Amino acid sequence: MTTPRPAWPFDRASALTPPAEFAQIRQTCPFSEVETWNGEPAWIATRWEDVRTVLADHRFSSNPATPGVMPAPSEAALTFWQNKGTFDKLDPPEHDHERKMVTPEFTVRNVEQYRDAVIEIVDQLLDEMQARGGVVDLVQAFGNPLPAQITCVMMGLPTSDAPFFRRQLLTFMSQASSQDESKAAMQALLDYFDRVVADRIDQPTDDVAGRLVTHHVVNGELTREGARRMLLDLLIGGLDTTSSMIALGTVTLLEHPDQLHLLRENPAQWNQAVEELLRYLTIAQFIGSRTATDDVEIGTTTVRRGDGVIASLLAANWDPERFERPDQFDVTRDARGHVAFGFGVHQCIGQPLARLELQIAMPRLFERFPHLTLVTTSRDLEFNRTTIHTAKEVLVDLGEPA
Amino acid sequence: MRVTADQARCIGSGNCVTTAPRVFDQSDTTGLVIVTDAEIGEGDAEAVTQAVSWCPVGALSVGAWTAGPGTA
């Protein structure tokens, strides 16, 4: 082939829609080659079917230490993945062993126990927004604090520590931070969770952190280092993701007033609307990078051992073969079966919690502020250049509360 | 129609519990799938078929369903 490999990652066509390249690639050669930031080649899967096939196949490794290409969207992302040291960057059986230590915490039934806590946090945040009135940044006022506070509740940490997490994570993730600042922020977080683990070794507690320590650290199954990294990873996994879904979900709904109207007429449809928002936005835009550990056939293509593969969740969720007219944001669509939480053994462990938060936060926001309008439209949004699609701020005018 | 679940493959994502709550449950101690009623009535057939298709690790099987290549 003489055509040059297109440079990946591609820019989104608009703030809320996928890159135009996905549709082009899907139409011409749905499993084809791109080039990453450091000039390395990688395969990209753009069909829902192929993305699922890659992510479910154990011959594709998530471990950045696997020999070959690990296609990352940037050098910073690759460095982050290499230094994580948590089970999302391990392959089975090591992955399964570690994940199973926290699996019971995130069952549908166990997560349901936090429903009242989520409602309480949501209503309190809405009260604070109402007291302030006028124009607020939805990211700061609503999206960020909700997942940070519920994580505190689950892990048995004081909710007053939530702003500390936010601040350190922002410094850690921000492109504006120097390498030293970024490193120091990560260290502050690791030190924090080291104390959390140490406290629970001395004094067992009945919370996610306490149970992890009691059942897996005390008996030597998991090191203190492993435990603090796992707790930090559970925190990181839930913050920007949920926050962004709330902020960008609100923008999406306000820019599709006909769809919002349907939800006002029929609030029972909110849960379905949340699934459609998950599909449509697919904010985990750079999750799904793998390295082949063997030669694998994908359709008519042979992926060689060591090749990098990008299984694009965003492209999969906009595959017209699976979701008719994928560019239509349609709250009446049954969007289940989307891969917004990933697929295969690494599928998001916190998805029942994310669903609970979104299914409560979104309808309550629009109930409280029925005259909510956008100050920043999607055209004006500025985004952080991170692996999760997050807006720097989303300004809304709250209008008269209900 | 009969459904079986492979606990060795299960990662406890809870997809099946949300999709077909009358048929699937999760163990409180391991978080892994439990089939509460393996004989599927007509009313649950569609939900179970969806749960099988959406299981991220191919841990569920019904009828003639078999795992894809390399998923073992």
Coordinates of C-alpha atoms in Angstrom, one line a residue:
Chain A
M1 CA 0.0 0.0 0.0
T2 CA 1.3 3.4 -0.9
T3 CA -1.1 5.7 0.9
P4 CA 0.5 7.1 4.0
R5 CA -0.9 6.0 7.4
P6 CA -3.2 8.7 8.8
A7 CA -1.9 10.3 12.1
W8 CA -3.9 9.2 15.1
P9 CA -5.5 10.5 17.4
F10 CA -7.9 12.3 15.1
D11 CA -9.6 15.6 16.1
R12 CA -13.3 15.2 17.0
A13 CA -15.5 16.6 14.2
S14 CA -17.2 18.8 16.8
A15 CA -17.1 19.0 20.6
L16 CA -19.6 16.2 21.1
T17 CA -19.2 14.1 17.9
P18 CA -16.5 11.6 16.8
P19 CA -13.7 12.4 14.3
A20 CA -14.9 12.2 10.7
E21 CA -12.1 9.8 10.0
F22 CA -13.9 7.0 11.8
A23 CA -16.7 6.9 9.3
Q24 CA -14.3 7.1 6.4
I25 CA -12.1 4.3 7.7
R26 CA -15.2 2.2 8.5
Q27 CA -16.5 2.6 4.9
T28 CA -13.2 1.9 3.1
C29 CA -11.2 -0.4 5.3
P30 CA -12.7 -0.8 8.8
F31 CA -9.7 -2.4 10.3
S32 CA -6.7 -0.5 9.0
E33 CA -3.4 1.2 10.0
V34 CA -2.8 4.5 11.6
E35 CA 0.4 6.1 13.0
T36 CA 0.7 7.3 16.6
W37 CA 2.5 10.4 18.0
N38 CA 5.9 8.7 18.0
G39 CA 5.6 7.4 14.4
E40 CA 4.7 3.9 15.3
P41 CA 2.1 2.0 13.3
A42 CA -1.0 0.7 14.9
W43 CA -4.2 -1.1 13.7
I44 CA -7.5 0.7 14.5
A45 CA -10.8 -1.2 14.8
T46 CA -13.8 1.0 13.9
R47 CA -16.6 -1.6 13.8
W48 CA -18.6 -2.5 16.9
E49 CA -18.1 -6.1 16.1
D50 CA -14.3 -5.9 15.6
V51 CA -13.9 -3.7 18.7
R52 CA -15.6 -6.3 20.8
T53 CA -13.6 -9.1 19.2
V54 CA -10.3 -7.4 20.0
L55 CA -11.3 -6.5 23.6
A56 CA -12.6 -10.0 24.4
D57 CA -9.6 -11.8 23.1
H58 CA -6.9 -12.6 25.6
R59 CA -4.2 -12.7 23.0
F60 CA -4.4 -8.9 23.0
S61 CA -2.5 -7.5 26.1
S62 CA -3.3 -4.4 28.1
N63 CA 0.1 -4.4 29.8
P64 CA 2.4 -1.6 28.5
A65 CA 5.4 -3.9 29.3
T66 CA 4.3 -6.4 26.7
P67 CA 6.9 -6.5 23.9
G68 CA 5.7 -4.5 20.9
V69 CA 3.6 -1.5 20.2
M70 CA 1.3 -0.1 22.9
P71 CA -0.6 2.6 20.9
A72 CA -1.1 5.7 23.2
P73 CA -2.7 9.0 22.2
S74 CA 0.3 10.9 23.6
E75 CA 3.7 10.5 25.4
A76 CA 2.1 11.6 28.7
A77 CA -0.7 9.0 28.4
L78 CA 1.9 6.2 27.7
T79 CA 4.0 7.3 30.7
F80 CA 0.9 7.3 32.9
W81 CA -0.1 3.8 31.8
Q82 CA 3.4 2.5 32.3
N83 CA 3.5 3.9 35.9
K84 CA 0.1 2.8 37.0
G85 CA 0.9 -0.5 38.5
T86 CA -2.8 -1.5 38.8
F87 CA -4.9 -4.4 37.5
D88 CA -6.3 -2.5 34.5
K89 CA -2.8 -2.7 33.0
L90 CA -2.3 -6.4 33.8
D91 CA -3.5 -9.4 31.8
P92 CA -5.2 -12.5 33.1
P93 CA -4.6 -14.4 35.3
E94 CA -2.9 -11.6 37.4
H95 CA -5.6 -9.1 36.4
D96 CA -8.4 -11.4 37.5
H97 CA -6.7 -12.1 40.8
E98 CA -6.5 -8.4 41.8
R99 CA -9.8 -7.4 40.3
K100 CA -11.7 -10.1 42.2
M101 CA -10.5 -8.5 45.5
V102 CA -12.8 -5.5 44.8
T103 CA -15.5 -7.1 42.6
P104 CA -18.0 -7.7 45.4
E105 CA -17.9 -4.0 46.2
F106 CA -19.4 -3.1 42.9
T107 CA -22.2 -5.6 42.4
V108 CA -25.5 -4.1 41.3
R109 CA -27.0 -4.9 44.8
N110 CA -24.1 -3.5 46.8
V111 CA -23.9 -0.3 44.8
E112 CA -27.7 0.1 45.2
Q113 CA -27.0 0.6 49.0
Y114 CA -25.5 3.9 48.1
R115 CA -28.6 5.2 46.5
D116 CA -29.7 7.4 49.5
A117 CA -26.2 8.7 49.8
V118 CA -26.1 9.7 46.2
I119 CA -29.5 11.4 46.4
E120 CA -28.4 13.3 49.5
I121 CA -25.2 14.6 47.9
V122 CA -27.0 15.5 44.6
D123 CA -29.7 17.5 46.5
Q124 CA -27.1 19.2 48.6
L125 CA -25.1 20.3 45.6
L126 CA -28.3 21.5 43.9
D127 CA -29.1 23.5 47.0
E128 CA -25.7 25.1 47.0
M129 CA -26.1 26.0 43.3
Q130 CA -29.6 27.4 43.9
A131 CA -28.3 29.5 46.8
R132 CA -25.6 31.0 44.5
G133 CA -28.0 31.4 41.5
G134 CA -27.3 32.9 38.1
V135 CA -24.4 31.5 36.1
V136 CA -22.4 28.5 37.4
D137 CA -19.8 26.2 36.1
L138 CA -21.4 22.8 36.0
V139 CA -18.1 21.0 36.1
Q140 CA -17.0 22.7 39.4
A141 CA -20.4 23.0 41.0
F142 CA -21.9 19.6 40.2
G143 CA -19.9 17.2 38.0
N144 CA -16.7 17.2 40.0
P145 CA -18.0 17.1 43.6
L146 CA -20.6 14.3 43.2
P147 CA -18.3 11.4 42.3
A148 CA -15.5 12.7 44.6
Q149 CA -17.9 12.8 47.6
I150 CA -19.5 9.4 46.9
T151 CA -16.1 7.9 46.6
C152 CA -15.3 9.3 50.1
V153 CA -18.5 7.7 51.4
M154 CA -17.7 4.3 49.9
M155 CA -14.0 4.3 51.1
G156 CA -14.8 5.7 54.5
L157 CA -12.9 9.0 54.0
P158 CA -14.1 12.4 55.2
T159 CA -16.0 14.1 52.4
S160 CA -14.0 17.2 53.3
D161 CA -11.0 15.5 51.6
A162 CA -12.8 15.5 48.3
P163 CA -11.4 19.0 47.2
F164 CA -7.9 17.7 48.0
F165 CA -8.4 14.8 45.5
R166 CA -9.7 17.1 42.9
R167 CA -6.9 19.6 43.2
Q168 CA -4.1 17.0 43.1
L169 CA -5.7 15.1 40.2
L170 CA -6.1 18.3 38.2
T171 CA -2.4 19.2 38.8
F172 CA -1.4 15.7 37.9
M173 CA -3.5 15.5 34.7
S174 CA -3.1 19.1 33.5
Q175 CA -0.9 19.8 30.5
A176 CA -0.1 23.1 32.2
S177 CA 1.7 21.4 35.0
S178 CA 5.5 20.9 34.9
Q179 CA 6.7 17.4 35.2
D180 CA 7.8 18.1 38.8
E181 CA 4.4 19.5 39.7
S182 CA 2.7 16.5 38.1
K183 CA 5.0 14.1 40.0
A184 CA 4.5 15.9 43.3
A185 CA 0.7 15.7 42.9
M186 CA 0.8 12.0 42.2
Q187 CA 3.1 11.5 45.2
A188 CA 0.7 13.5 47.5
L189 CA -2.2 11.2 46.4
L190 CA -0.1 8.0 46.9
D191 CA 1.0 9.3 50.4
Y192 CA -2.6 10.0 51.2
F193 CA -3.7 6.5 50.3
D194 CA -0.7 5.0 52.1
R195 CA -2.0 6.6 55.3
V196 CA -5.5 5.3 54.5
V197 CA -4.1 1.8 54.2
A198 CA -1.9 2.1 57.3
D199 CA -4.7 3.4 59.5
R200 CA -6.9 0.4 58.5
I201 CA -4.1 -2.0 59.3
D202 CA -4.0 -0.5 62.8
Q203 CA -7.8 -0.2 63.1
P204 CA -10.0 -2.2 60.8
T205 CA -13.0 -0.3 59.3
D206 CA -16.1 -1.5 57.5
D207 CA -15.7 0.3 54.2
V208 CA -14.2 -0.4 50.7
A209 CA -10.7 0.6 51.9
G210 CA -11.1 -1.2 55.2
R211 CA -12.4 -4.5 53.7
L212 CA -9.6 -4.5 51.1
V213 CA -7.0 -4.2 53.9
T214 CA -8.7 -6.7 56.2
H215 CA -9.3 -9.4 53.6
H216 CA -6.3 -9.0 51.3
V217 CA -3.5 -6.9 52.8
V218 CA -3.3 -8.3 56.3
N219 CA -3.0 -11.8 55.0
G220 CA -0.2 -10.8 52.6
E221 CA -2.1 -11.4 49.4
L222 CA -1.8 -7.7 48.4
T223 CA 1.1 -5.4 49.3
R224 CA 0.5 -2.0 51.0
E225 CA 1.9 -0.5 47.8
G226 CA -0.6 -2.5 45.7
A227 CA -3.5 -1.5 48.0
R228 CA -2.8 2.2 47.9
R229 CA -2.4 2.1 44.1
M230 CA -5.7 0.2 43.7
L231 CA -7.6 2.6 45.9
L232 CA -6.2 5.6 44.0
D233 CA -7.1 3.9 40.8
L234 CA -10.7 3.3 41.9
L235 CA -10.8 7.0 42.8
I236 CA -9.4 8.2 39.5
G237 CA -11.6 5.9 37.5
G238 CA -14.8 7.4 38.8
L239 CA -14.0 11.1 39.0
D240 CA -13.4 12.7 35.5
T241 CA -15.6 10.1 33.8
T242 CA -18.7 10.7 35.8
S243 CA -18.1 14.4 36.0
S244 CA -17.7 14.7 32.3
M245 CA -20.9 12.6 31.6
I246 CA -22.9 15.0 33.8
A247 CA -21.4 18.2 32.2
L248 CA -21.4 17.1 28.6
G249 CA -24.6 15.2 29.0
T250 CA -26.3 18.4 30.1
V251 CA -24.9 20.3 27.1
T252 CA -26.1 17.5 24.8
L253 CA -29.6 17.6 26.2
L254 CA -29.9 21.4 26.1
E255 CA -28.7 21.3 22.5
H256 CA -31.4 18.7 21.7
P257 CA -34.5 20.4 23.2
D258 CA -36.9 18.0 21.5
Q259 CA -35.2 15.1 23.3
L260 CA -35.3 17.0 26.6
H261 CA -38.9 17.6 26.0
L262 CA -39.6 13.9 25.6
L263 CA -38.0 13.3 29.0
R264 CA -40.0 16.0 30.6
E265 CA -43.2 14.3 29.2
N266 CA -42.0 10.9 30.2
P267 CA -39.5 10.8 33.1
A268 CA -39.6 7.0 33.1
Q269 CA -37.4 7.2 30.0
W270 CA -34.4 8.8 31.9
N271 CA -32.6 5.5 32.4
Q272 CA -32.7 4.8 28.7
A273 CA -31.6 8.4 28.0
V274 CA -28.5 7.8 30.2
E275 CA -27.6 4.8 28.1
E276 CA -28.0 6.9 24.9
L277 CA -25.8 9.6 26.4
L278 CA -23.2 7.0 27.3
R279 CA -23.2 5.8 23.7
Y280 CA -23.4 9.2 22.0
L281 CA -20.6 10.8 24.0
T282 CA -18.3 7.8 24.7
I283 CA -16.0 10.0 26.7
A284 CA -13.5 7.2 27.3
Q285 CA -12.2 8.1 23.9
F286 CA -8.6 6.7 24.3
I287 CA -9.4 3.5 26.2
G288 CA -8.9 0.3 24.4
S289 CA -5.3 0.1 23.4
R290 CA -3.7 -3.4 23.1
T291 CA -0.6 -5.2 22.0
A292 CA -0.9 -8.5 20.2
T293 CA 0.9 -11.4 22.0
D294 CA 0.4 -13.8 19.1
D295 CA -0.6 -13.7 15.4
V296 CA -4.4 -13.1 15.3
E297 CA -6.8 -12.9 12.4
I298 CA -9.3 -10.0 12.5
G299 CA -11.6 -10.5 9.5
T300 CA -9.2 -10.8 6.5
T301 CA -6.3 -9.0 8.3
T302 CA -3.5 -10.8 10.1
V303 CA -2.3 -8.9 13.2
R304 CA 1.2 -9.9 14.0
R305 CA 2.6 -10.6 17.4
G306 CA 3.8 -7.2 18.8
D307 CA 1.5 -5.1 16.7
G308 CA -0.5 -2.4 18.4
V309 CA -4.2 -2.3 18.1
I310 CA -6.6 0.5 19.0
A311 CA -10.1 -0.8 19.7
S312 CA -12.0 2.5 19.5
L313 CA -15.0 2.5 21.8
L314 CA -16.1 5.8 20.3
A315 CA -16.0 4.4 16.7
A316 CA -17.8 1.2 17.8
N317 CA -20.6 3.2 19.4
W318 CA -21.1 5.1 16.2
D319 CA -21.1 2.1 13.9
P320 CA -24.3 2.3 11.8
E321 CA -24.3 -1.5 11.4
R322 CA -25.1 -1.7 15.1
F323 CA -26.8 1.6 15.9
E324 CA -29.0 2.9 13.2
R325 CA -28.4 6.6 12.4
P326 CA -25.7 6.8 15.1
D327 CA -25.4 10.6 14.6
Q328 CA -28.9 11.1 15.8
F329 CA -29.1 11.7 19.6
D330 CA -32.3 9.8 20.3
V331 CA -33.5 9.1 23.9
T332 CA -36.1 6.7 22.6
R333 CA -33.4 4.4 21.2
D334 CA -32.4 1.2 23.1
A335 CA -28.7 2.0 23.3
R336 CA -27.8 -0.9 25.5
G337 CA -25.1 -3.1 24.2
H338 CA -22.9 0.0 23.7
V339 CA -19.3 -0.3 24.7
A340 CA -18.9 3.0 26.5
F341 CA -17.6 1.1 29.6
G342 CA -15.3 -1.0 27.4
F343 CA -15.6 -4.7 26.8
G344 CA -13.7 -7.9 27.8
V345 CA -12.1 -8.4 31.2
H346 CA -11.2 -4.7 31.6
Q347 CA -14.8 -3.5 31.3
C348 CA -15.3 -0.7 33.9
I349 CA -15.7 -2.1 37.4
G350 CA -17.6 0.9 38.6
Q351 CA -20.3 0.9 35.9
P352 CA -23.2 0.2 38.3
L353 CA -22.1 3.2 40.4
A354 CA -21.7 5.4 37.3
R355 CA -25.2 4.5 36.2
L356 CA -26.6 5.1 39.7
E357 CA -25.0 8.5 39.9
L358 CA -26.1 9.5 36.3
Q359 CA -29.7 8.2 36.7
I360 CA -30.1 10.3 39.8
A361 CA -28.1 13.4 39.0
M362 CA -29.4 14.1 35.5
P363 CA -33.2 14.1 36.1
R364 CA -32.8 15.9 39.4
L365 CA -30.8 18.7 37.8
F366 CA -33.5 19.3 35.2
E367 CA -36.3 19.0 37.8
R368 CA -34.7 21.6 40.0
F369 CA -33.8 24.0 37.3
P370 CA -36.4 23.6 34.5
H371 CA -35.3 26.9 32.9
L372 CA -31.6 25.9 32.7
T373 CA -29.8 27.4 29.6
L374 CA -26.3 27.1 28.2
V375 CA -23.9 30.0 28.5
T376 CA -21.1 28.1 26.9
T377 CA -22.5 26.2 23.9
S378 CA -20.7 23.1 22.6
R379 CA -19.1 25.3 19.9
D380 CA -17.3 27.4 22.6
L381 CA -16.3 24.5 24.9
E382 CA -12.6 24.1 25.6
F383 CA -11.4 20.6 26.4
N384 CA -8.6 19.2 28.5
R385 CA -6.2 17.1 26.4
T386 CA -6.7 13.9 28.5
T387 CA -7.6 10.3 27.8
I388 CA -11.1 11.1 29.0
H389 CA -13.0 13.7 27.0
T390 CA -13.5 16.5 29.6
A391 CA -14.5 20.1 29.2
K392 CA -12.5 22.7 31.2
E393 CA -15.8 24.4 32.1
V394 CA -19.4 24.3 31.2
L395 CA -21.2 27.6 32.1
V396 CA -24.9 27.4 32.5
D397 CA -27.6 29.9 33.6
L398 CA -29.7 28.2 36.2
G399 CA -32.8 30.4 35.7
E400 CA -35.7 30.3 38.1
P401 CA -35.6 27.1 40.2
A402 CA -38.7 24.9 40.4
Chain B
M1 CA -34.2 -22.7 26.5
R2 CA -31.5 -23.1 29.2
V3 CA -28.8 -20.8 30.3
T4 CA -25.5 -21.6 31.9
A5 CA -22.9 -19.3 33.4
D6 CA -19.1 -19.9 33.7
Q7 CA -17.9 -18.4 36.9
A8 CA -14.3 -18.9 35.9
R9 CA -14.8 -16.4 33.1
C10 CA -17.1 -14.0 35.0
I11 CA -15.7 -10.6 36.1
G12 CA -18.8 -9.5 37.9
S13 CA -19.7 -6.6 35.6
G14 CA -23.3 -7.0 36.5
N15 CA -24.5 -6.5 32.9
C16 CA -26.7 -9.6 33.1
V17 CA -28.2 -8.6 36.4
T18 CA -29.3 -5.3 35.0
T19 CA -30.5 -6.8 31.7
A20 CA -32.4 -9.9 33.0
P21 CA -32.8 -9.5 36.7
R22 CA -35.2 -12.4 37.1
V23 CA -32.7 -14.8 35.8
F24 CA -29.3 -13.6 37.0
D25 CA -27.9 -12.5 40.3
Q26 CA -24.5 -11.8 41.8
S27 CA -22.9 -13.5 44.8
D28 CA -22.5 -11.0 47.7
T29 CA -19.2 -12.6 48.7
T30 CA -17.5 -13.0 45.2
G31 CA -19.6 -10.6 43.1
L32 CA -19.7 -13.3 40.4
V33 CA -22.8 -14.4 38.5
I34 CA -25.4 -16.8 39.8
V35 CA -28.1 -18.2 37.6
T36 CA -31.3 -18.1 39.8
D37 CA -33.5 -19.8 37.2
A38 CA -31.8 -21.8 34.5
E39 CA -35.0 -22.7 32.7
I40 CA -35.9 -19.6 30.8
G41 CA -39.6 -18.8 30.3
E42 CA -40.9 -17.1 27.2
G43 CA -41.2 -13.7 29.0
D44 CA -37.4 -13.7 29.7
A45 CA -36.1 -15.1 26.5
E46 CA -35.3 -11.8 24.8
A47 CA -33.6 -10.3 27.9
V48 CA -31.5 -13.4 28.4
T49 CA -30.4 -13.5 24.7
Q50 CA -29.4 -9.8 25.2
A51 CA -27.5 -10.6 28.4
V52 CA -25.6 -13.4 26.7
S53 CA -24.7 -11.1 23.8
W54 CA -23.6 -8.2 26.0
C55 CA -21.6 -10.2 28.6
P56 CA -18.2 -8.7 28.2
V57 CA -16.4 -12.0 28.8
G58 CA -18.6 -14.5 27.1
A59 CA -19.4 -16.1 30.4
L60 CA -23.0 -16.9 29.6
S61 CA -24.3 -19.5 27.1
V62 CA -27.7 -20.5 26.0
G63 CA -28.9 -23.0 23.4
A64 CA -26.3 -23.5 20.7
W65 CA -24.2 -20.4 21.6
T66 CA -20.5 -21.0 21.6
A67 CA -17.6 -18.7 22.4
G68 CA -15.8 -16.9 19.6
P69 CA -12.2 -17.7 18.7
G70 CA -9.6 -16.8 21.2
T71 CA -11.9 -15.9 24.0
A72 CA -11.0 -18.9 26.1

